Amino acid sequence: MYVSEGCGAVYVREKGELRRYVSADRNDALQHRLFSRDFSFQLCIDTLPSASHTKRRDHFIFTYNKEGSLRYTVKSLFDISLQFIADHIEHVDSLVGFPEQMADKLFSAAEERHKFTEPHTAPRALHVFCEAYGELVLRSLCLRNRNLLISERLEEIRQFQSLECLDLYGCRLGDNHEVFKYITSEALASLVKLFIGANCLSDAGLQRLTAPVRVMKKGLENLQLLELSENPITEKGLGYLTCFKTLQKLDISGTNVTVNVSLKGFFRKNMRMLLSETPLKEFGHSDCKTDGWAEQVINQWEITASEVPKKDYKPRTNALRFYGREKFVRETLNSCSGTSDTTKKDKIVPIHFYKVDLCGTSSTAEHDTLSSTVAAVQKGKKRRLSTEEDQSSAPLSKRQSLSALSAEDLDLLNSY
């Protein structure tokens, strides 16, 4: 109940309604109304705040207690700040000087938000991390038989600037693929192992691959292991490999090179390398794998690349079934595809070369038979083979001296 002292009226709420009892002096009471005659109200319960104005729930941790009721706790300021930076990692200027422990958590948070898979954020986000932490992000990259992934993610792959091992076996890239400009750039000066077998690489491709090292002394100057198997290269292309002064092991199996006295003499004289009697285990591709913070990122790229819709070959299959030739065609295709790879691998004879030091001992201690060969060469066979080497390796040395700074090399310099 409310009593107005000015007009003497009494207001009483009964059953949810407000009633007014007028005093004896009605004229004075009519002059003081609580609400005007045309007053109305409406309860607005249908208008809720939009989703853009709702409060974020990722700042809270929701858990259940023993009684089964839902409880929440607020995240720490560090976690909230880390999430904010991960959401805008493509706008970060630099992470140089940022602690590695925090950077690892920041990389995982950005990975959960798919910052490394989205095409408009992945290159910049990877560049920020690779610039500051280098080999911690990725030190080894294995892309065997993944030519489609290389073509789709070439811009992202270029951001890895501290790789020590790169495996591109079986990608069939050819001589003029753009990935070779990335391999020969200063970004991969730290590369130690390179596997580029079965890539349709010819002598012209080897010339382009070695041009920065031969002419500008930049690029793959620290390379120690090179795999060139199953490429159509000849003895002429091998002359470009003399620029790799730190090369320790070489694989030229399945190429157009024939092993003879002149080939052995060329490697022994110009590169101090000997032919291995047993296959080297380093070329078995067992140790090469993707290693680093971005390991799961590479796997995610492969998953997204495999999700591309494939062509529907059902009409072709129906046609073969209609004419009764499906069984014949399937058996023919399976026999060609299944036996071609196996027979090709079985016929390939391993041709592995390894480097020896000045004392004549092998760089790989596990090959005792190879060290005995070096000792035999030192004792008496060196003089007998030297005459054959001078006659057989003379054309190779002349080609090398003539191709050191040829017109083709100068044209290649303009492309870099």
Coordinates of C-alpha atoms in Angstrom, one line a residue:
M1 CA 0.0 0.0 0.0
Y2 CA 1.2 3.5 -0.9
V3 CA -0.2 6.7 0.7
S4 CA 0.4 9.9 -1.2
E5 CA 0.8 12.8 1.2
G6 CA 0.2 15.5 -1.5
C7 CA -3.2 14.4 -2.6
G8 CA -4.3 12.1 0.2
A9 CA -5.1 9.2 -2.2
V10 CA -4.5 5.6 -1.2
Y11 CA -3.1 3.0 -3.7
V12 CA -3.6 -0.7 -2.9
R13 CA -2.4 -3.7 -5.0
E14 CA -5.0 -6.5 -5.1
K15 CA -4.7 -9.7 -7.1
G16 CA -1.9 -8.1 -9.2
E17 CA -3.8 -5.0 -10.0
L18 CA -3.1 -1.5 -8.7
R19 CA -6.2 0.3 -7.3
R20 CA -6.6 3.8 -6.2
Y21 CA -9.0 5.0 -3.5
V22 CA -9.9 8.6 -3.9
S23 CA -10.2 10.8 -0.8
A24 CA -13.0 13.2 -0.1
D25 CA -11.4 16.0 -2.0
R26 CA -11.9 14.5 -5.5
N27 CA -10.9 17.6 -7.4
D28 CA -7.5 17.6 -5.9
A29 CA -7.1 13.9 -6.4
L30 CA -7.9 14.0 -10.2
Q31 CA -5.1 16.5 -10.7
H32 CA -2.4 14.0 -9.5
R33 CA -2.6 10.8 -11.4
L34 CA 0.1 8.1 -11.2
F35 CA -0.2 7.3 -14.9
S36 CA -1.8 9.0 -17.8
R37 CA -5.0 7.7 -19.3
D38 CA -3.4 6.4 -22.5
F39 CA -0.5 4.7 -20.6
S40 CA 0.2 1.0 -21.6
F41 CA 3.1 -1.4 -21.2
Q42 CA 4.4 -4.6 -22.9
L43 CA 6.7 -7.3 -21.6
C44 CA 9.6 -7.7 -24.1
I45 CA 10.7 -11.3 -23.8
D46 CA 10.9 -12.2 -27.5
T47 CA 14.0 -10.1 -28.3
L48 CA 17.2 -11.8 -27.3
P49 CA 20.8 -10.6 -27.9
S50 CA 22.4 -11.7 -31.2
A51 CA 25.1 -14.3 -31.4
S52 CA 27.7 -11.6 -32.1
H53 CA 27.1 -10.1 -28.7
T54 CA 27.1 -13.3 -26.7
K55 CA 29.9 -13.8 -24.3
R56 CA 32.7 -16.2 -25.2
R57 CA 32.6 -19.6 -23.5
D58 CA 36.1 -20.7 -24.4
H59 CA 37.5 -18.7 -21.5
F60 CA 35.8 -21.2 -19.1
I61 CA 36.5 -24.8 -18.3
F62 CA 33.3 -26.8 -17.7
T63 CA 33.6 -29.9 -15.5
Y64 CA 31.2 -32.2 -13.5
N65 CA 31.6 -32.7 -9.8
K66 CA 31.0 -35.9 -7.8
E67 CA 27.3 -35.1 -7.4
G68 CA 26.9 -34.8 -11.2
S69 CA 26.3 -31.1 -11.3
L70 CA 28.0 -28.9 -13.9
R71 CA 30.6 -26.5 -12.6
Y72 CA 32.9 -24.1 -14.4
T73 CA 36.3 -22.4 -13.6
V74 CA 37.9 -19.5 -15.3
K75 CA 41.0 -20.1 -17.4
S76 CA 44.3 -18.4 -16.5
L77 CA 45.2 -15.1 -18.1
F78 CA 48.1 -16.9 -19.8
D79 CA 45.8 -19.3 -21.6
I80 CA 43.4 -16.6 -22.6
S81 CA 46.2 -14.5 -24.0
L82 CA 47.6 -17.5 -25.8
Q83 CA 44.2 -18.2 -27.4
F84 CA 43.9 -14.6 -28.6
I85 CA 47.4 -14.6 -30.2
A86 CA 46.6 -18.0 -31.9
D87 CA 43.4 -16.5 -33.3
H88 CA 45.3 -13.7 -34.9
I89 CA 48.7 -15.4 -35.6
E90 CA 48.7 -14.3 -39.2
H91 CA 48.8 -10.6 -38.0
V92 CA 51.8 -11.2 -35.7
D93 CA 54.9 -9.3 -36.9
S94 CA 57.6 -11.5 -35.4
L95 CA 58.2 -14.1 -32.6
V96 CA 61.9 -13.7 -32.4
G97 CA 63.0 -13.8 -28.8
F98 CA 59.7 -15.5 -27.7
P99 CA 60.5 -18.5 -25.4
E100 CA 60.4 -21.9 -27.1
Q101 CA 58.2 -23.5 -24.5
M102 CA 55.5 -20.9 -25.0
A103 CA 56.0 -21.0 -28.8
D104 CA 55.3 -24.8 -28.8
K105 CA 52.0 -24.2 -27.0
L106 CA 51.2 -21.4 -29.3
F107 CA 51.9 -23.5 -32.4
S108 CA 49.5 -26.2 -31.0
A109 CA 46.8 -23.7 -30.3
A110 CA 47.1 -22.3 -33.9
E111 CA 47.0 -25.8 -35.3
E112 CA 43.8 -26.5 -33.5
R113 CA 42.3 -23.4 -35.1
H114 CA 43.4 -24.7 -38.6
K115 CA 45.6 -21.7 -39.2
F116 CA 48.1 -23.8 -41.1
T117 CA 45.5 -25.4 -43.4
E118 CA 43.6 -22.4 -44.5
P119 CA 45.1 -21.0 -47.8
H120 CA 44.8 -17.4 -46.8
T121 CA 46.5 -17.8 -43.4
A122 CA 48.9 -20.8 -43.7
P123 CA 51.8 -19.1 -45.5
R124 CA 52.0 -16.2 -43.2
A125 CA 51.5 -18.2 -40.0
L126 CA 54.2 -20.7 -41.0
H127 CA 56.6 -17.9 -41.9
V128 CA 56.2 -16.4 -38.4
F129 CA 57.2 -19.6 -36.7
C130 CA 59.9 -20.7 -39.2
E131 CA 61.6 -17.3 -39.0
A132 CA 62.0 -17.5 -35.2
Y133 CA 62.5 -21.2 -34.5
G134 CA 63.8 -22.8 -37.7
E135 CA 64.5 -26.5 -37.3
L136 CA 62.2 -26.8 -34.3
V137 CA 59.3 -26.3 -36.7
L138 CA 60.5 -28.8 -39.2
R139 CA 63.9 -30.4 -39.7
S140 CA 63.0 -33.3 -41.9
L141 CA 60.3 -33.5 -44.6
C142 CA 59.2 -36.7 -46.4
L143 CA 57.0 -36.2 -49.4
R144 CA 57.5 -39.5 -51.2
N145 CA 55.1 -40.1 -54.1
R146 CA 53.0 -37.0 -53.2
N147 CA 53.3 -34.8 -56.3
L148 CA 49.8 -33.6 -55.9
L149 CA 50.5 -32.3 -52.4
I150 CA 53.6 -30.5 -53.6
S151 CA 51.7 -28.7 -56.3
E152 CA 48.9 -27.7 -53.9
R153 CA 51.0 -26.6 -51.0
L154 CA 54.1 -25.3 -52.7
E155 CA 53.7 -21.8 -51.1
E156 CA 53.5 -23.3 -47.6
I157 CA 56.4 -25.7 -48.2
R158 CA 58.6 -22.7 -49.2
Q159 CA 58.3 -21.4 -45.7
F160 CA 60.4 -24.2 -44.2
Q161 CA 63.9 -22.7 -44.2
S162 CA 65.9 -25.0 -42.0
L163 CA 65.4 -28.4 -43.4
E164 CA 68.2 -30.9 -43.0
C165 CA 66.5 -33.8 -44.9
L166 CA 64.1 -33.6 -47.9
D167 CA 62.7 -36.7 -49.6
L168 CA 60.9 -36.1 -52.9
Y169 CA 61.3 -39.7 -54.3
G170 CA 58.7 -40.7 -56.9
C171 CA 57.1 -37.3 -57.4
R172 CA 57.9 -37.2 -61.2
L173 CA 58.6 -33.4 -61.1
G174 CA 60.6 -33.1 -64.2
D175 CA 63.4 -30.6 -64.9
N176 CA 61.5 -27.3 -64.7
H177 CA 59.3 -27.7 -61.6
E178 CA 59.2 -24.7 -59.3
V179 CA 60.2 -26.7 -56.3
F180 CA 63.8 -26.9 -57.5
K181 CA 64.1 -23.1 -57.3
Y182 CA 63.2 -23.5 -53.6
I183 CA 65.7 -26.4 -53.2
T184 CA 68.6 -24.4 -54.7
S185 CA 67.8 -21.2 -52.8
E186 CA 69.7 -19.9 -49.7
A187 CA 66.7 -20.9 -47.6
L188 CA 67.8 -24.6 -47.8
A189 CA 71.5 -24.0 -47.3
S190 CA 71.3 -26.2 -44.3
L191 CA 70.1 -29.2 -46.4
V192 CA 72.3 -32.3 -45.8
K193 CA 70.2 -35.2 -47.3
L194 CA 68.3 -34.9 -50.6
F195 CA 66.3 -37.7 -52.2
I196 CA 65.1 -36.9 -55.7
G197 CA 65.0 -40.3 -57.3
A198 CA 62.3 -41.2 -59.9
N199 CA 61.6 -37.6 -60.8
C200 CA 62.3 -37.7 -64.6
L201 CA 65.4 -35.6 -64.0
S202 CA 67.7 -35.4 -67.0
D203 CA 71.2 -33.8 -67.5
A204 CA 69.6 -30.4 -68.1
G205 CA 67.8 -30.7 -64.7
L206 CA 71.1 -31.5 -63.0
Q207 CA 72.6 -28.5 -64.6
R208 CA 69.9 -26.3 -63.2
L209 CA 70.2 -27.9 -59.8
T210 CA 73.9 -27.4 -59.5
A211 CA 74.1 -23.9 -61.2
P212 CA 73.9 -21.8 -58.0
V213 CA 76.7 -23.9 -56.4
R214 CA 78.9 -24.0 -59.4
V215 CA 78.7 -20.3 -60.4
M216 CA 77.6 -18.4 -57.3
K217 CA 78.9 -20.7 -54.5
K218 CA 75.4 -20.7 -53.0
G219 CA 72.6 -23.2 -52.5
L220 CA 73.3 -26.9 -51.7
E221 CA 76.9 -26.2 -50.5
N222 CA 76.5 -28.4 -47.4
L223 CA 74.9 -31.4 -49.1
Q224 CA 76.3 -34.8 -47.9
L225 CA 73.9 -37.4 -49.3
L226 CA 72.3 -37.3 -52.8
E227 CA 69.9 -39.9 -54.3
L228 CA 69.4 -39.7 -58.0
S229 CA 68.2 -43.2 -58.8
E230 CA 65.8 -44.0 -61.6
N231 CA 66.4 -40.8 -63.5
P232 CA 67.5 -40.6 -67.2
I233 CA 70.9 -39.0 -66.5
T234 CA 74.1 -39.9 -68.3
E235 CA 77.8 -39.4 -67.7
K236 CA 77.5 -35.9 -68.9
G237 CA 75.2 -35.0 -66.1
L238 CA 77.6 -36.5 -63.5
G239 CA 80.2 -33.9 -64.4
Y240 CA 78.0 -31.3 -62.7
L241 CA 78.2 -33.1 -59.4
T242 CA 81.8 -32.2 -58.8
C243 CA 80.7 -28.9 -57.3
F244 CA 79.4 -30.6 -54.2
K245 CA 82.6 -30.6 -52.2
T246 CA 81.0 -32.0 -49.0
L247 CA 79.2 -34.9 -50.7
Q248 CA 79.8 -38.2 -48.9
K249 CA 77.4 -40.7 -50.5
L250 CA 75.7 -40.9 -53.9
D251 CA 73.1 -43.2 -55.5
I252 CA 72.8 -43.4 -59.3
S253 CA 71.0 -46.7 -59.5
G254 CA 68.7 -47.3 -62.4
T255 CA 70.1 -44.4 -64.5
N256 CA 71.6 -44.4 -68.0
V257 CA 75.1 -44.7 -66.6
T258 CA 77.1 -47.8 -67.1
V259 CA 79.6 -48.9 -64.5
N260 CA 83.1 -49.3 -66.1
V261 CA 86.7 -48.4 -65.4
S262 CA 86.3 -44.9 -66.7
L263 CA 83.3 -44.2 -64.4
K264 CA 85.2 -45.4 -61.4
G265 CA 88.2 -43.4 -62.4
F266 CA 86.2 -40.3 -62.8
F267 CA 84.7 -40.5 -59.3
R268 CA 88.0 -41.5 -57.7
K269 CA 89.9 -38.7 -59.3
N270 CA 87.4 -35.8 -59.2
M271 CA 85.3 -36.6 -56.2
R272 CA 87.5 -39.1 -54.2
M273 CA 84.6 -41.6 -54.2
L274 CA 84.6 -45.3 -54.6
L275 CA 82.0 -47.8 -55.7
S276 CA 80.4 -49.6 -52.8
E277 CA 80.3 -53.4 -53.1
T278 CA 77.2 -53.6 -50.9
P279 CA 74.2 -51.4 -50.9
L280 CA 74.4 -48.5 -48.4
K281 CA 71.6 -48.5 -45.8
E282 CA 71.2 -44.7 -46.0
F283 CA 69.4 -45.1 -49.3
G284 CA 66.8 -47.5 -48.0
H285 CA 64.5 -44.6 -47.0
S286 CA 64.0 -46.2 -43.5
D287 CA 65.3 -43.2 -41.5
C288 CA 63.7 -40.4 -43.6
K289 CA 60.5 -39.2 -42.0
T290 CA 58.8 -35.9 -41.2
D291 CA 60.0 -34.6 -37.9
G292 CA 59.2 -31.3 -36.1
W293 CA 56.3 -29.3 -34.7
A294 CA 54.6 -29.3 -38.1
E295 CA 54.5 -33.0 -38.5
Q296 CA 50.7 -33.1 -37.9
V297 CA 50.3 -30.2 -40.2
I298 CA 51.8 -32.2 -43.1
N299 CA 49.4 -35.1 -42.3
Q300 CA 46.5 -32.7 -42.3
W301 CA 47.5 -31.4 -45.7
E302 CA 47.5 -34.9 -47.0
I303 CA 44.1 -35.6 -45.5
T304 CA 42.6 -32.5 -47.1
A305 CA 44.2 -33.4 -50.5
S306 CA 42.7 -36.9 -50.4
E307 CA 39.2 -35.4 -49.8
V308 CA 39.1 -34.1 -53.4
P309 CA 36.2 -35.8 -55.2
K310 CA 37.3 -38.5 -57.6
K311 CA 35.9 -39.1 -61.0
D312 CA 33.0 -41.5 -61.4
Y313 CA 34.0 -44.4 -63.7
K314 CA 30.7 -46.1 -63.3
P315 CA 29.5 -45.5 -66.9
R316 CA 32.8 -47.0 -68.3
T317 CA 32.4 -50.0 -66.0
N318 CA 28.8 -50.5 -67.1
A319 CA 29.9 -50.4 -70.7
L320 CA 32.5 -53.0 -70.1
R321 CA 30.1 -55.2 -68.3
F322 CA 27.6 -54.9 -71.1
Y323 CA 30.0 -56.1 -73.7
G324 CA 31.3 -58.8 -71.5
R325 CA 35.0 -57.6 -71.5
E326 CA 35.2 -56.4 -67.9
K327 CA 37.0 -59.5 -66.6
F328 CA 39.5 -59.4 -69.5
V329 CA 40.3 -55.7 -69.1
R330 CA 40.6 -56.0 -65.3
E331 CA 43.0 -58.9 -65.5
T332 CA 45.1 -57.1 -68.1
L333 CA 45.3 -53.8 -66.1
N334 CA 46.2 -55.6 -62.9
S335 CA 48.9 -57.7 -64.5
C336 CA 50.5 -54.6 -66.1
S337 CA 50.3 -52.4 -63.0
G338 CA 51.2 -55.1 -60.5
T339 CA 54.2 -56.6 -62.2
S340 CA 55.7 -53.5 -63.7
D341 CA 56.8 -51.9 -60.4
T342 CA 58.0 -55.1 -58.8
T343 CA 60.0 -56.3 -61.9
K344 CA 61.5 -52.8 -62.3
K345 CA 62.7 -52.7 -58.7
D346 CA 64.1 -56.2 -58.9
K347 CA 66.1 -55.5 -62.1
I348 CA 67.7 -52.3 -60.7
V349 CA 71.3 -52.9 -59.7
P350 CA 72.4 -50.7 -56.8
I351 CA 75.1 -48.3 -57.8
H352 CA 76.3 -46.5 -54.6
F353 CA 79.4 -44.4 -54.3
Y354 CA 80.9 -43.3 -51.0
K355 CA 83.7 -40.8 -50.2
V356 CA 87.1 -41.7 -48.7
D357 CA 89.4 -39.4 -46.7
L358 CA 93.0 -38.7 -47.4
C359 CA 94.3 -41.6 -45.3
G360 CA 92.3 -44.0 -47.5
T361 CA 89.8 -45.1 -44.8
S362 CA 86.1 -45.3 -45.6
S363 CA 83.7 -42.7 -44.3
T364 CA 81.4 -45.6 -43.3
A365 CA 83.0 -47.9 -40.7
E366 CA 80.5 -50.7 -41.3
H367 CA 82.0 -51.6 -44.7
D368 CA 85.1 -53.5 -44.0
T369 CA 85.3 -54.9 -47.5
L370 CA 85.4 -51.3 -48.9
S371 CA 88.3 -50.3 -46.6
S372 CA 90.3 -53.4 -47.8
T373 CA 89.7 -52.1 -51.4
V374 CA 91.2 -48.7 -50.5
A375 CA 94.2 -50.4 -48.9
A376 CA 94.8 -52.4 -52.1
V377 CA 94.6 -49.3 -54.2
Q378 CA 97.3 -47.7 -52.0
K379 CA 99.7 -50.7 -52.1
G380 CA 100.1 -51.3 -55.8
K381 CA 97.0 -50.9 -58.0
K382 CA 97.0 -47.2 -58.0
R383 CA 99.9 -47.0 -60.5
R384 CA 98.3 -49.5 -62.8
L385 CA 94.9 -47.8 -62.8
S386 CA 96.3 -44.3 -63.2
T387 CA 97.2 -44.9 -66.9
E388 CA 93.7 -46.2 -67.6
E389 CA 92.2 -43.3 -65.7
D390 CA 94.1 -40.6 -67.6
Q391 CA 92.8 -42.0 -70.9
S392 CA 89.2 -42.7 -69.9
S393 CA 88.5 -39.8 -67.6
A394 CA 90.0 -37.2 -69.9
P395 CA 86.8 -36.5 -71.8
L396 CA 84.8 -36.1 -68.6
S397 CA 87.3 -33.6 -67.1
K398 CA 87.3 -31.6 -70.4
R399 CA 83.6 -31.5 -70.3
Q400 CA 83.6 -30.3 -66.8
S401 CA 86.1 -27.5 -67.4
L402 CA 84.2 -26.4 -70.5
S403 CA 80.9 -26.4 -68.7
A404 CA 82.1 -24.5 -65.7
L405 CA 80.9 -21.2 -66.9
S406 CA 79.1 -21.8 -70.2
A407 CA 76.5 -19.8 -71.9
E408 CA 73.8 -22.0 -70.5
D409 CA 75.0 -21.4 -67.0
L410 CA 74.8 -17.6 -67.6
D411 CA 71.2 -18.1 -68.8
L412 CA 70.4 -20.0 -65.7
L413 CA 71.7 -17.2 -63.5
N414 CA 69.1 -14.9 -64.8
S415 CA 66.3 -17.3 -63.7
Y416 CA 67.6 -17.2 -60.1

